[in-house]
mmCIF file of C-alpha atoms in Angstrom:
data_model
loop_
_atom_site.group_PDB
_atom_site.id
_atom_site.type_symbol
_atom_site.label_atom_id
_atom_site.label_comp_id
_atom_site.label_asym_id
_atom_site.label_seq_id
_atom_site.Cartn_x
_atom_site.Cartn_y
_atom_site.Cartn_z
ATOM 1 C CA UNK A 1 90.183 160.594 126.121
ATOM 2 C CA UNK A 2 92.296 159.143 128.680
ATOM 3 C CA UNK A 3 95.091 156.553 127.907
ATOM 4 C CA UNK A 4 94.337 152.942 128.618
ATOM 5 C CA UNK A 5 97.248 152.033 131.246
ATOM 6 C CA UNK A 6 99.581 149.198 129.558
ATOM 7 C CA UNK A 7 99.215 145.614 130.924
ATOM 8 C CA UNK A 8 102.084 144.671 133.049
ATOM 9 C CA UNK A 9 102.710 141.265 131.614
ATOM 10 C CA UNK A 10 105.793 139.264 129.843
ATOM 11 C CA UNK A 11 106.059 138.900 126.001
ATOM 12 C CA UNK A 12 106.183 135.188 126.414
ATOM 13 C CA UNK A 13 103.584 133.553 128.768
ATOM 14 C CA UNK A 14 101.950 129.918 129.398
ATOM 15 C CA UNK A 15 98.924 129.411 128.130
ATOM 16 C CA UNK A 16 95.813 130.068 130.592
ATOM 17 C CA UNK A 17 97.264 132.951 132.414
ATOM 18 C CA UNK A 18 96.434 136.381 131.766
ATOM 19 C CA UNK A 19 96.301 138.639 134.750
ATOM 20 C CA UNK A 20 98.744 141.659 135.127
ATOM 21 C CA UNK A 21 101.879 141.019 137.172
ATOM 22 C CA UNK A 22 102.585 142.399 140.502
ATOM 23 C CA UNK A 23 105.182 145.280 141.147
ATOM 24 C CA UNK A 24 106.240 145.658 144.585
ATOM 25 C CA UNK A 25 109.175 146.646 146.752
ATOM 26 C CA UNK A 26 111.254 144.087 148.245
ATOM 27 C CA UNK A 27 110.969 146.032 151.514
ATOM 28 C CA UNK A 28 107.479 145.124 151.756
ATOM 29 C CA UNK A 29 107.827 141.438 151.924
ATOM 30 C CA UNK A 30 111.576 140.906 153.279
ATOM 31 C CA UNK A 31 114.044 141.677 155.997
ATOM 32 C CA UNK A 32 117.584 142.298 155.036
ATOM 33 C CA UNK A 33 120.866 141.017 157.251
ATOM 34 C CA UNK A 34 124.616 141.301 156.555
ATOM 35 C CA UNK A 35 126.342 138.266 157.306
ATOM 36 C CA UNK A 36 129.179 137.011 160.198
ATOM 37 C CA UNK A 37 132.879 138.290 160.007
ATOM 38 C CA UNK A 38 135.372 135.952 161.555
ATOM 39 C CA UNK A 39 139.129 135.595 161.795
ATOM 40 C CA UNK A 40 140.663 133.148 159.513
ATOM 41 C CA UNK A 41 141.655 130.521 162.630
ATOM 42 C CA UNK A 42 137.820 129.874 162.857
ATOM 43 C CA UNK A 43 137.533 128.638 159.223
ATOM 44 C CA UNK A 44 137.989 124.880 158.122
ATOM 45 C CA UNK A 45 135.936 123.165 160.726
ATOM 46 C CA UNK A 46 132.645 123.645 162.330
ATOM 47 C CA UNK A 47 129.092 124.430 160.633
ATOM 48 C CA UNK A 48 128.391 124.651 156.880
ATOM 49 C CA UNK A 49 128.609 128.607 155.528
ATOM 50 C CA UNK A 50 127.380 130.306 152.524
ATOM 51 C CA UNK A 51 130.323 131.917 151.162
ATOM 52 C CA UNK A 52 130.684 134.403 148.875
ATOM 53 C CA UNK A 53 132.135 132.330 146.014
ATOM 54 C CA UNK A 54 129.110 130.125 146.704
ATOM 55 C CA UNK A 55 126.733 132.791 146.142
ATOM 56 C CA UNK A 56 128.826 134.602 143.153
ATOM 57 C CA UNK A 57 128.855 131.435 140.859
ATOM 58 C CA UNK A 58 125.414 129.835 141.405
ATOM 59 C CA UNK A 59 121.756 131.018 140.947
ATOM 60 C CA UNK A 60 120.629 128.190 143.470
ATOM 61 C CA UNK A 61 122.476 126.523 146.162
ATOM 62 C CA UNK A 62 121.755 123.118 148.459
ATOM 63 C CA UNK A 63 123.453 121.928 151.384
ATOM 64 C CA UNK A 64 125.692 119.638 149.462
ATOM 65 C CA UNK A 65 127.102 122.673 147.663
ATOM 66 C CA UNK A 66 128.443 124.196 150.505
ATOM 67 C CA UNK A 67 132.112 123.022 150.989
ATOM 68 C CA UNK A 68 132.923 126.061 153.577
ATOM 69 C CA UNK A 69 133.061 125.525 157.396
ATOM 70 C CA UNK A 70 133.493 127.897 160.495
ATOM 71 C CA UNK A 71 133.529 127.387 164.249
ATOM 72 C CA UNK A 72 130.713 129.519 166.105
ATOM 73 C CA UNK A 73 129.306 129.738 169.465
ATOM 74 C CA UNK A 74 125.166 128.771 169.516
ATOM 75 C CA UNK A 75 124.314 132.557 169.612
ATOM 76 C CA UNK A 76 126.373 133.308 166.588
ATOM 77 C CA UNK A 77 124.656 130.484 164.685
ATOM 78 C CA UNK A 78 121.466 131.492 165.841
ATOM 79 C CA UNK A 79 122.045 135.305 164.943
ATOM 80 C CA UNK A 80 123.540 134.409 161.505
ATOM 81 C CA UNK A 81 121.243 131.562 160.393
ATOM 82 C CA UNK A 82 120.628 130.211 157.034
ATOM 83 C CA UNK A 83 117.607 128.846 156.358
ATOM 84 C CA UNK A 84 115.875 126.977 153.310
ATOM 85 C CA UNK A 85 114.102 129.448 150.933
ATOM 86 C CA UNK A 86 116.564 132.341 151.868
ATOM 87 C CA UNK A 87 117.733 134.854 149.407
ATOM 88 C CA UNK A 88 121.557 135.882 149.317
ATOM 89 C CA UNK A 89 123.076 138.763 147.333
ATOM 90 C CA UNK A 90 126.673 139.280 147.163
ATOM 91 C CA UNK A 91 127.241 143.013 148.697
ATOM 92 C CA UNK A 92 130.696 143.851 147.231
ATOM 93 C CA UNK A 93 132.183 143.600 144.069
ATOM 94 C CA UNK A 94 135.292 144.932 142.127
ATOM 95 C CA UNK A 95 133.233 146.104 139.380
ATOM 96 C CA UNK A 96 129.379 147.633 139.472
ATOM 97 C CA UNK A 97 128.226 145.235 136.854
ATOM 98 C CA UNK A 98 129.062 142.104 139.201
ATOM 99 C CA UNK A 99 127.468 143.578 142.232
ATOM 100 C CA UNK A 100 124.501 142.158 143.685
ATOM 101 C CA UNK A 101 124.550 138.507 142.060
ATOM 102 C CA UNK A 102 121.534 136.379 143.745
ATOM 103 C CA UNK A 103 121.453 132.928 144.725
ATOM 104 C CA UNK A 104 118.382 130.906 146.689
ATOM 105 C CA UNK A 105 119.077 128.401 149.276
ATOM 106 C CA UNK A 106 116.788 125.206 148.302
ATOM 107 C CA UNK A 107 118.354 123.268 151.434
ATOM 108 C CA UNK A 108 120.127 123.805 154.739
ATOM 109 C CA UNK A 109 121.000 122.085 157.780
ATOM 110 C CA UNK A 110 119.714 123.866 161.500
ATOM 111 C CA UNK A 111 122.967 125.046 161.929
ATOM 112 C CA UNK A 112 123.746 126.565 158.722
ATOM 113 C CA UNK A 113 125.107 130.089 158.501
ATOM 114 C CA UNK A 114 126.337 132.924 155.946
ATOM 115 C CA UNK A 115 129.379 134.942 155.261
ATOM 116 C CA UNK A 116 129.793 138.651 156.149
ATOM 117 C CA UNK A 117 130.058 139.657 152.320
ATOM 118 C CA UNK A 118 126.611 138.608 151.698
ATOM 119 C CA UNK A 119 123.177 139.904 152.387
ATOM 120 C CA UNK A 120 120.169 137.537 153.722
ATOM 121 C CA UNK A 121 117.095 138.412 152.385
ATOM 122 C CA UNK A 122 114.334 136.789 154.364
ATOM 123 C CA UNK A 123 110.721 136.679 154.244
ATOM 124 C CA UNK A 124 108.779 138.824 156.763
ATOM 125 C CA UNK A 125 105.928 136.661 156.649
ATOM 126 C CA UNK A 126 104.289 134.724 154.050
ATOM 127 C CA UNK A 127 106.818 134.586 150.744
ATOM 128 C CA UNK A 128 105.045 135.993 147.752
ATOM 129 C CA UNK A 129 107.737 133.955 145.550
ATOM 130 C CA UNK A 130 107.994 130.531 144.585
ATOM 131 C CA UNK A 131 111.235 129.169 145.318
ATOM 132 C CA UNK A 132 112.298 128.230 141.974
ATOM 133 C CA UNK A 133 110.734 131.252 140.438
ATOM 134 C CA UNK A 134 112.958 133.318 143.115
ATOM 135 C CA UNK A 135 115.859 131.625 141.444
ATOM 136 C CA UNK A 136 115.678 133.602 138.383
ATOM 137 C CA UNK A 137 113.690 136.625 139.099
ATOM 138 C CA UNK A 138 116.473 138.443 140.559
ATOM 139 C CA UNK A 139 118.806 137.667 137.818
ATOM 140 C CA UNK A 140 116.818 138.890 134.843
ATOM 141 C CA UNK A 141 118.171 142.156 132.991
ATOM 142 C CA UNK A 142 115.502 144.626 134.289
ATOM 143 C CA UNK A 143 116.498 143.684 137.976
ATOM 144 C CA UNK A 144 120.321 143.576 137.229
ATOM 145 C CA UNK A 145 119.984 147.034 135.941
ATOM 146 C CA UNK A 146 118.247 148.359 138.722
ATOM 147 C CA UNK A 147 120.833 146.760 141.271
ATOM 148 C CA UNK A 148 123.478 148.335 139.453
ATOM 149 C CA UNK A 149 121.941 151.529 139.391
ATOM 150 C CA UNK A 150 120.972 151.994 142.977
ATOM 151 C CA UNK A 151 124.333 150.583 144.354
ATOM 152 C CA UNK A 152 127.253 152.822 145.007
ATOM 153 C CA UNK A 153 131.278 152.555 144.195
ATOM 154 C CA UNK A 154 134.087 154.175 145.309
ATOM 155 C CA UNK A 155 137.106 151.904 145.581
ATOM 156 C CA UNK A 156 134.674 148.723 145.050
ATOM 157 C CA UNK A 157 130.943 148.460 144.326
ATOM 158 C CA UNK A 158 128.687 148.140 147.033
ATOM 159 C CA UNK A 159 124.957 147.339 147.784
ATOM 160 C CA UNK A 160 123.036 147.338 151.146
ATOM 161 C CA UNK A 161 119.972 145.948 152.868
ATOM 162 C CA UNK A 162 118.414 149.738 152.499
ATOM 163 C CA UNK A 163 119.273 149.741 148.529
ATOM 164 C CA UNK A 164 117.645 146.227 148.209
ATOM 165 C CA UNK A 165 114.484 147.094 149.818
ATOM 166 C CA UNK A 166 113.901 149.875 147.840
ATOM 167 C CA UNK A 167 114.246 147.837 144.509
ATOM 168 C CA UNK A 168 111.414 146.408 142.481
ATOM 169 C CA UNK A 169 110.290 143.054 141.954
ATOM 170 C CA UNK A 170 107.624 142.087 139.314
ATOM 171 C CA UNK A 171 105.921 138.620 139.842
ATOM 172 C CA UNK A 172 102.697 137.194 138.942
ATOM 173 C CA UNK A 173 100.345 136.836 141.837
ATOM 174 C CA UNK A 174 99.493 133.393 140.980
ATOM 175 C CA UNK A 175 102.062 130.592 142.494
ATOM 176 C CA UNK A 176 101.225 127.926 139.764
ATOM 177 C CA UNK A 177 102.262 130.219 137.057
ATOM 178 C CA UNK A 178 105.620 131.394 138.950
ATOM 179 C CA UNK A 179 106.058 127.610 139.281
ATOM 180 C CA UNK A 180 105.697 126.750 135.464
ATOM 181 C CA UNK A 181 108.518 129.414 134.777
ATOM 182 C CA UNK A 182 110.975 128.308 137.558
ATOM 183 C CA UNK A 183 110.292 124.538 136.572
ATOM 184 C CA UNK A 184 110.889 125.260 132.861
ATOM 185 C CA UNK A 185 114.284 127.482 133.630
ATOM 186 C CA UNK A 186 115.373 124.651 135.977
ATOM 187 C CA UNK A 187 115.123 122.034 133.502
ATOM 188 C CA UNK A 188 117.003 123.995 130.921
ATOM 189 C CA UNK A 189 119.638 124.589 133.442
ATOM 190 C CA UNK A 190 119.779 120.907 134.318
ATOM 191 C CA UNK A 191 120.187 120.448 130.710
ATOM 192 C CA UNK A 192 123.017 122.723 130.153
ATOM 193 C CA UNK A 193 124.771 121.357 133.285
ATOM 194 C CA UNK A 194 124.757 118.239 131.385
ATOM 195 C CA UNK A 195 126.025 119.357 128.061
ATOM 196 C CA UNK A 196 128.856 121.088 130.152
ATOM 197 C CA UNK A 197 129.789 117.443 131.747
ATOM 198 C CA UNK A 198 129.763 116.009 127.953
ATOM 199 C CA UNK A 199 131.930 119.005 127.023
ATOM 200 C CA UNK A 200 134.233 118.417 129.609
ATOM 201 C CA UNK A 201 134.658 114.731 129.179
ATOM 202 C CA UNK A 202 135.475 115.361 125.513
ATOM 203 C CA UNK A 203 138.006 117.885 126.256
ATOM 204 C CA UNK A 204 139.528 115.098 128.291
ATOM 205 C CA UNK A 205 139.344 112.219 126.054
ATOM 206 C CA UNK A 206 141.088 114.344 123.353
ATOM 207 C CA UNK A 207 143.847 115.132 125.822
ATOM 208 C CA UNK A 208 144.469 111.571 126.687
ATOM 209 C CA UNK A 209 144.143 110.486 123.139
ATOM 210 C CA UNK A 210 146.997 113.047 122.373
ATOM 211 C CA UNK A 211 148.894 111.879 125.119
ATOM 212 C CA UNK A 212 148.569 108.116 124.523
ATOM 213 C CA UNK A 213 148.389 107.865 120.588
ATOM 214 C CA UNK A 214 152.176 109.722 120.401
ATOM 215 C CA UNK A 215 155.263 108.458 122.016
ATOM 216 C CA UNK A 216 157.272 110.779 124.428
ATOM 217 C CA UNK A 217 160.917 110.813 125.286
ATOM 218 C CA UNK A 218 160.672 107.992 127.720
ATOM 219 C CA UNK A 219 158.653 105.644 125.444
ATOM 220 C CA UNK A 220 159.584 103.424 122.191
ATOM 221 C CA UNK A 221 156.017 103.404 121.303
ATOM 222 C CA UNK A 222 152.872 105.157 122.236
ATOM 223 C CA UNK A 223 150.813 103.546 124.812
ATOM 224 C CA UNK A 224 147.469 103.375 122.481
ATOM 225 C CA UNK A 225 148.226 101.805 119.307
ATOM 226 C CA UNK A 226 146.254 102.220 115.819
ATOM 227 C CA UNK A 227 145.097 98.442 114.649
ATOM 228 C CA UNK A 228 145.483 97.147 111.151
ATOM 229 C CA UNK A 229 148.605 97.905 109.317
ATOM 230 C CA UNK A 230 152.181 98.820 110.156
ATOM 231 C CA UNK A 231 152.606 100.256 113.432
ATOM 232 C CA UNK A 232 156.411 100.753 113.540
ATOM 233 C CA UNK A 233 157.553 103.818 115.228
ATOM 234 C CA UNK A 234 161.365 105.380 114.935
ATOM 235 C CA UNK A 235 163.304 108.368 116.255
ATOM 236 C CA UNK A 236 163.586 111.321 114.084
ATOM 237 C CA UNK A 237 164.051 115.080 114.106
ATOM 238 C CA UNK A 238 161.541 117.792 112.951
ATOM 239 C CA UNK A 239 163.789 119.070 110.358
ATOM 240 C CA UNK A 240 163.461 115.413 108.961
ATOM 241 C CA UNK A 241 159.777 116.046 108.359
ATOM 242 C CA UNK A 242 159.552 119.669 107.759
ATOM 243 C CA UNK A 243 161.528 122.216 106.211
ATOM 244 C CA UNK A 244 161.190 126.172 106.506
ATOM 245 C CA UNK A 245 159.493 127.861 103.938
ATOM 246 C CA UNK A 246 160.900 131.036 103.377
ATOM 247 C CA UNK A 247 159.053 132.109 100.281
ATOM 248 C CA UNK A 248 158.004 136.056 100.360
ATOM 249 C CA UNK A 249 154.607 137.613 99.509
ATOM 250 C CA UNK A 250 153.099 140.747 100.114
ATOM 251 C CA UNK A 251 149.443 141.164 98.344
ATOM 252 C CA UNK A 252 148.001 138.000 99.533
ATOM 253 C CA UNK A 253 145.320 137.348 102.303
ATOM 254 C CA UNK A 254 146.875 138.094 105.755
ATOM 255 C CA UNK A 255 146.727 135.465 107.809
ATOM 256 C CA UNK A 256 146.922 134.993 111.595
ATOM 257 C CA UNK A 257 147.693 132.439 114.282
ATOM 258 C CA UNK A 258 146.348 131.464 118.018
ATOM 259 C CA UNK A 259 145.870 129.117 120.651
ATOM 260 C CA UNK A 260 142.379 128.545 120.146
ATOM 261 C CA UNK A 261 141.807 128.961 116.244
ATOM 262 C CA UNK A 262 144.748 127.972 114.815
ATOM 263 C CA UNK A 263 145.603 129.590 111.381
ATOM 264 C CA UNK A 264 142.679 131.967 110.312
ATOM 265 C CA UNK A 265 142.105 134.755 108.105
ATOM 266 C CA UNK A 266 142.813 137.933 109.974
ATOM 267 C CA UNK A 267 139.995 139.857 108.687
ATOM 268 C CA UNK A 268 137.628 137.344 110.782
ATOM 269 C CA UNK A 269 139.253 138.388 113.841
ATOM 270 C CA UNK A 270 138.093 141.348 116.112
ATOM 271 C CA UNK A 271 141.936 142.705 116.565
ATOM 272 C CA UNK A 272 143.098 146.037 115.550
ATOM 273 C CA UNK A 273 145.635 145.413 112.252
ATOM 274 C CA UNK A 274 148.568 146.867 113.093
ATOM 275 C CA UNK A 275 150.658 145.324 110.738
ATOM 276 C CA UNK A 276 153.060 147.224 108.413
ATOM 277 C CA UNK A 277 151.507 148.822 105.137
ATOM 278 C CA UNK A 278 154.880 147.627 103.842
ATOM 279 C CA UNK A 279 154.715 143.477 103.499
ATOM 280 C CA UNK A 280 157.293 142.819 101.231
ATOM 281 C CA UNK A 281 158.826 140.673 104.048
ATOM 282 C CA UNK A 282 155.913 138.662 104.876
ATOM 283 C CA UNK A 283 156.160 135.080 104.739
ATOM 284 C CA UNK A 284 153.678 133.029 102.173
ATOM 285 C CA UNK A 285 151.738 129.953 103.467
ATOM 286 C CA UNK A 286 150.304 127.400 101.496
ATOM 287 C CA UNK A 287 147.498 124.876 102.277
ATOM 288 C CA UNK A 288 148.771 122.049 104.428
ATOM 289 C CA UNK A 289 151.590 124.353 105.890
ATOM 290 C CA UNK A 290 152.074 124.587 109.728
ATOM 291 C CA UNK A 291 152.627 128.253 110.674
ATOM 292 C CA UNK A 292 153.141 129.150 114.264
ATOM 293 C CA UNK A 293 153.789 131.932 116.620
ATOM 294 C CA UNK A 294 157.943 131.598 117.221
ATOM 295 C CA UNK A 295 157.190 133.514 120.716
ATOM 296 C CA UNK A 296 154.197 131.349 121.637
ATOM 297 C CA UNK A 297 154.928 127.917 120.418
ATOM 298 C CA UNK A 298 155.298 126.618 123.498
ATOM 299 C CA UNK A 299 151.943 127.550 124.631
ATOM 300 C CA UNK A 300 150.357 125.702 121.588
ATOM 301 C CA UNK A 301 149.920 129.140 118.771
ATOM 302 C CA UNK A 302 150.090 126.747 115.558
ATOM 303 C CA UNK A 303 147.848 125.379 113.282
ATOM 304 C CA UNK A 304 147.541 123.678 109.765
ATOM 305 C CA UNK A 305 146.747 126.278 107.197
ATOM 306 C CA UNK A 306 143.610 125.803 105.166
ATOM 307 C CA UNK A 307 144.282 128.884 103.074
ATOM 308 C CA UNK A 308 146.874 130.365 100.956
ATOM 309 C CA UNK A 309 147.956 133.973 102.440
ATOM 310 C CA UNK A 310 150.884 135.749 104.173
ATOM 311 C CA UNK A 311 151.876 135.771 107.800
ATOM 312 C CA UNK A 312 154.103 138.184 110.088
ATOM 313 C CA UNK A 313 157.867 137.820 109.895
ATOM 314 C CA UNK A 314 157.614 137.259 113.594
ATOM 315 C CA UNK A 315 155.801 133.966 112.678
ATOM 316 C CA UNK A 316 157.381 130.437 111.347
ATOM 317 C CA UNK A 317 155.969 128.401 108.431
ATOM 318 C CA UNK A 318 156.774 124.817 108.212
ATOM 319 C CA UNK A 319 156.359 123.006 104.766
ATOM 320 C CA UNK A 320 155.659 119.124 105.052
ATOM 321 C CA UNK A 321 158.139 116.967 103.388
ATOM 322 C CA UNK A 322 156.855 113.819 100.961
ATOM 323 C CA UNK A 323 154.728 111.303 102.913
ATOM 324 C CA UNK A 324 153.839 113.327 105.735
ATOM 325 C CA UNK A 325 150.346 114.293 107.294
ATOM 326 C CA UNK A 326 150.384 117.900 109.004
ATOM 327 C CA UNK A 327 147.448 117.365 110.749
ATOM 328 C CA UNK A 328 149.150 114.471 112.691
ATOM 329 C CA UNK A 329 151.791 116.448 113.435
ATOM 330 C CA UNK A 330 149.847 119.418 114.377
ATOM 331 C CA UNK A 331 148.072 117.065 116.912
ATOM 332 C CA UNK A 332 151.381 116.062 118.129
ATOM 333 C CA UNK A 333 152.974 119.583 118.711
ATOM 334 C CA UNK A 334 149.656 120.437 121.056
ATOM 335 C CA UNK A 335 150.529 117.493 123.066
ATOM 336 C CA UNK A 336 151.294 118.532 126.389
ATOM 337 C CA UNK A 337 154.618 116.648 126.483
ATOM 338 C CA UNK A 338 155.833 118.333 123.259
ATOM 339 C CA UNK A 339 154.858 122.016 124.718
ATOM 340 C CA UNK A 340 156.983 121.220 127.475
ATOM 341 C CA UNK A 341 159.929 120.191 124.944
ATOM 342 C CA UNK A 342 159.220 123.185 123.155
ATOM 343 C CA UNK A 343 159.345 125.643 126.217
ATOM 344 C CA UNK A 344 162.735 124.044 127.346
ATOM 345 C CA UNK A 345 164.247 124.689 123.665
ATOM 346 C CA UNK A 346 163.097 128.286 123.445
ATOM 347 C CA UNK A 347 165.331 130.909 123.880
ATOM 348 C CA UNK A 348 165.244 134.440 125.822
ATOM 349 C CA UNK A 349 165.701 135.639 129.272
ATOM 350 C CA UNK A 350 161.785 135.695 130.115
ATOM 351 C CA UNK A 351 158.699 134.072 129.121
ATOM 352 C CA UNK A 352 157.720 137.373 127.239
ATOM 353 C CA UNK A 353 160.864 136.864 125.335
ATOM 354 C CA UNK A 354 161.255 133.055 124.601
ATOM 355 C CA UNK A 355 161.859 132.467 121.089
ATOM 356 C CA UNK A 356 161.660 129.183 119.052
ATOM 357 C CA UNK A 357 162.861 129.506 115.622
ATOM 358 C CA UNK A 358 163.181 126.940 112.834
ATOM 359 C CA UNK A 359 167.028 126.492 113.122
ATOM 360 C CA UNK A 360 166.429 125.339 116.784
ATOM 361 C CA UNK A 361 163.294 123.575 115.962
ATOM 362 C CA UNK A 362 164.553 121.363 113.484
ATOM 363 C CA UNK A 363 166.886 119.810 116.302
ATOM 364 C CA UNK A 364 164.070 118.726 118.314
ATOM 365 C CA UNK A 365 163.951 114.831 118.260
ATOM 366 C CA UNK A 366 160.325 113.146 117.925
ATOM 367 C CA UNK A 367 159.012 109.534 117.320
ATOM 368 C CA UNK A 368 157.025 109.299 114.032
ATOM 369 C CA UNK A 369 155.450 106.409 112.224
ATOM 370 C CA UNK A 370 154.246 105.887 108.370
ATOM 371 C CA UNK A 371 152.059 108.081 106.345
ATOM 372 C CA UNK A 372 149.036 105.315 106.894
ATOM 373 C CA UNK A 373 149.470 105.498 110.501
ATOM 374 C CA UNK A 374 149.754 109.237 110.617
ATOM 375 C CA UNK A 375 146.275 109.516 108.361
ATOM 376 C CA UNK A 376 144.383 106.985 110.862
ATOM 377 C CA UNK A 377 145.439 108.840 113.944
ATOM 378 C CA UNK A 378 144.769 111.960 112.389
ATOM 379 C CA UNK A 379 141.454 111.001 111.493
ATOM 380 C CA UNK A 380 140.261 109.939 114.990
ATOM 381 C CA UNK A 381 141.193 113.143 116.313
ATOM 382 C CA UNK A 382 139.783 115.051 113.717
ATOM 383 C CA UNK A 383 136.582 113.117 114.593
ATOM 384 C CA UNK A 384 136.478 113.704 118.456
ATOM 385 C CA UNK A 385 137.427 117.385 117.660
ATOM 386 C CA UNK A 386 134.327 117.776 115.524
ATOM 387 C CA UNK A 387 132.063 115.949 117.800
ATOM 388 C CA UNK A 388 133.424 118.343 120.356
ATOM 389 C CA UNK A 389 132.807 121.493 118.133
ATOM 390 C CA UNK A 390 129.169 119.894 117.511
ATOM 391 C CA UNK A 391 128.380 119.514 121.207
ATOM 392 C CA UNK A 392 129.893 123.141 121.699
ATOM 393 C CA UNK A 393 127.627 124.483 119.352
ATOM 394 C CA UNK A 394 124.827 122.765 121.086
ATOM 395 C CA UNK A 395 125.834 124.135 124.355
ATOM 396 C CA UNK A 396 125.796 127.778 123.265
ATOM 397 C CA UNK A 397 122.455 127.101 121.630
ATOM 398 C CA UNK A 398 121.197 126.232 124.724
ATOM 399 C CA UNK A 399 122.796 129.211 126.843
ATOM 400 C CA UNK A 400 121.175 131.470 123.980
ATOM 401 C CA UNK A 401 117.730 129.950 124.468
ATOM 402 C CA UNK A 402 118.313 130.487 128.299
ATOM 403 C CA UNK A 403 119.376 134.123 127.526
ATOM 404 C CA UNK A 404 115.930 134.748 125.352
ATOM 405 C CA UNK A 405 113.708 133.014 127.900
ATOM 406 C CA UNK A 406 115.046 135.037 130.850
ATOM 407 C CA UNK A 407 114.213 138.449 128.740
ATOM 408 C CA UNK A 408 110.755 137.161 127.343
ATOM 409 C CA UNK A 409 109.450 135.526 130.441
ATOM 410 C CA UNK A 410 110.140 138.321 132.997
ATOM 411 C CA UNK A 411 109.184 142.274 132.924
#
C-alpha cells in the first residue's frame, strides 16, 4: 500500500487555512543582481543607498532608515535601482553563519540604489509573496540552514545570485494567510522595539541618578537631593568607611565577581574552574561585604555579597564599618566618576596589569552622608534596578515568543 504523502503545512496555523503550502525555487519568480561599487570620494552626498549594514541589522527597511548617500550618474541610478518590494541579501561575511542576511525594502524614492556588497532580489513578474510575509520567510531556521549549506567559504563566506536562485522558499498560496503571518510578527516586532526603548531609557535613568545622587570631586553636595531628613555630606576616605577583610577560608562556597553580575556563586557560572585545589589562602566573604576584582575595579567588577563564601586571593574584600550601607557604596563605586578615579589610582604599566589593592584604595577621597540618607538613596536605586530587571525579563520573553513563532508559523 502506497504511503500517503505528508502534508506541507506548518505546526501552528491561523484558523480557516488548511491547504498545503507551495514549495518553489526562488529562481522561478525572481531575478538577481549585485549592486554598485564606487570610490569612497563619491559617498556622503547624492542619492540614497541601501548599504550592507542596513541589511545586516534590519529585516525591513524604509527610506527614512537609509542614512547613506552616493553621487551617481543617471545611468548608474537606473542600473542599480532599489524599489519598494525589492529583497536584499548580504552576499559576503566573515563567517558562514552570518552569510545571506535578508531585508525587504518597504519604501524607496525613485533614485534609491544599493551597494555592491548586496544582492538584489526582484520579482520577474507578479510577486507571489506579501511584503510583510517576505520580511520573515527568508530569516526562518530552515531557510538560514539552506543559505549556509549552499554558500561557499574560503577567506570569507560568499553567496551569489546563482546560489539564491536554487534555494527553496515555502509559502501559502493564499495572500491573506501570508498577510496574517506577516502582520502578527510585525506587531510583535513593534512591541519588541518599544520594549528595547524602555530598557534604554531605564538604563539612562539609572546612570543619571547615579551621577546626580552622589557628589564628585568638584561638588560640595550632589545635584539631586533626597528629601526629608538630614542631607549633610562631608569629605571622607574609603578607609574610614571600610576596612579590609583578611580572614582566610578553604572549604566555604567558592564565589566569583563580574561587572554585570556582581558577587555570585561560581558554580552558577559557565566558566571552567581553574582555581587551585589548595584554597588555604583564599579570602572569606560575609554578607554585606563588598568584593572586587583588584585588576578590574576600574571597569566596575565589584558587588555586595549576599552569600558567605571565599574568593580568590586576587580579589579584595571590603568589610563595612558601623553605620554604613554597603549597597549605597556599591552604587557610588560604579558611578562613572568613581570608575575614572579608580583607573587613575590603579598601579601598573598597561591596562592589562593595572591593580588597585586596599592599601591604595583606602586613601581615595569620597563624599559621603549619614546612614539614613544612604538607605534612602540605596532604596531608590534598587527600585530602579528591579524595574529594569523586570522589563528585561519581559523583553527576553518577547524574543523567546518571536523565536517560537518563526519556528512554528513557517515550514
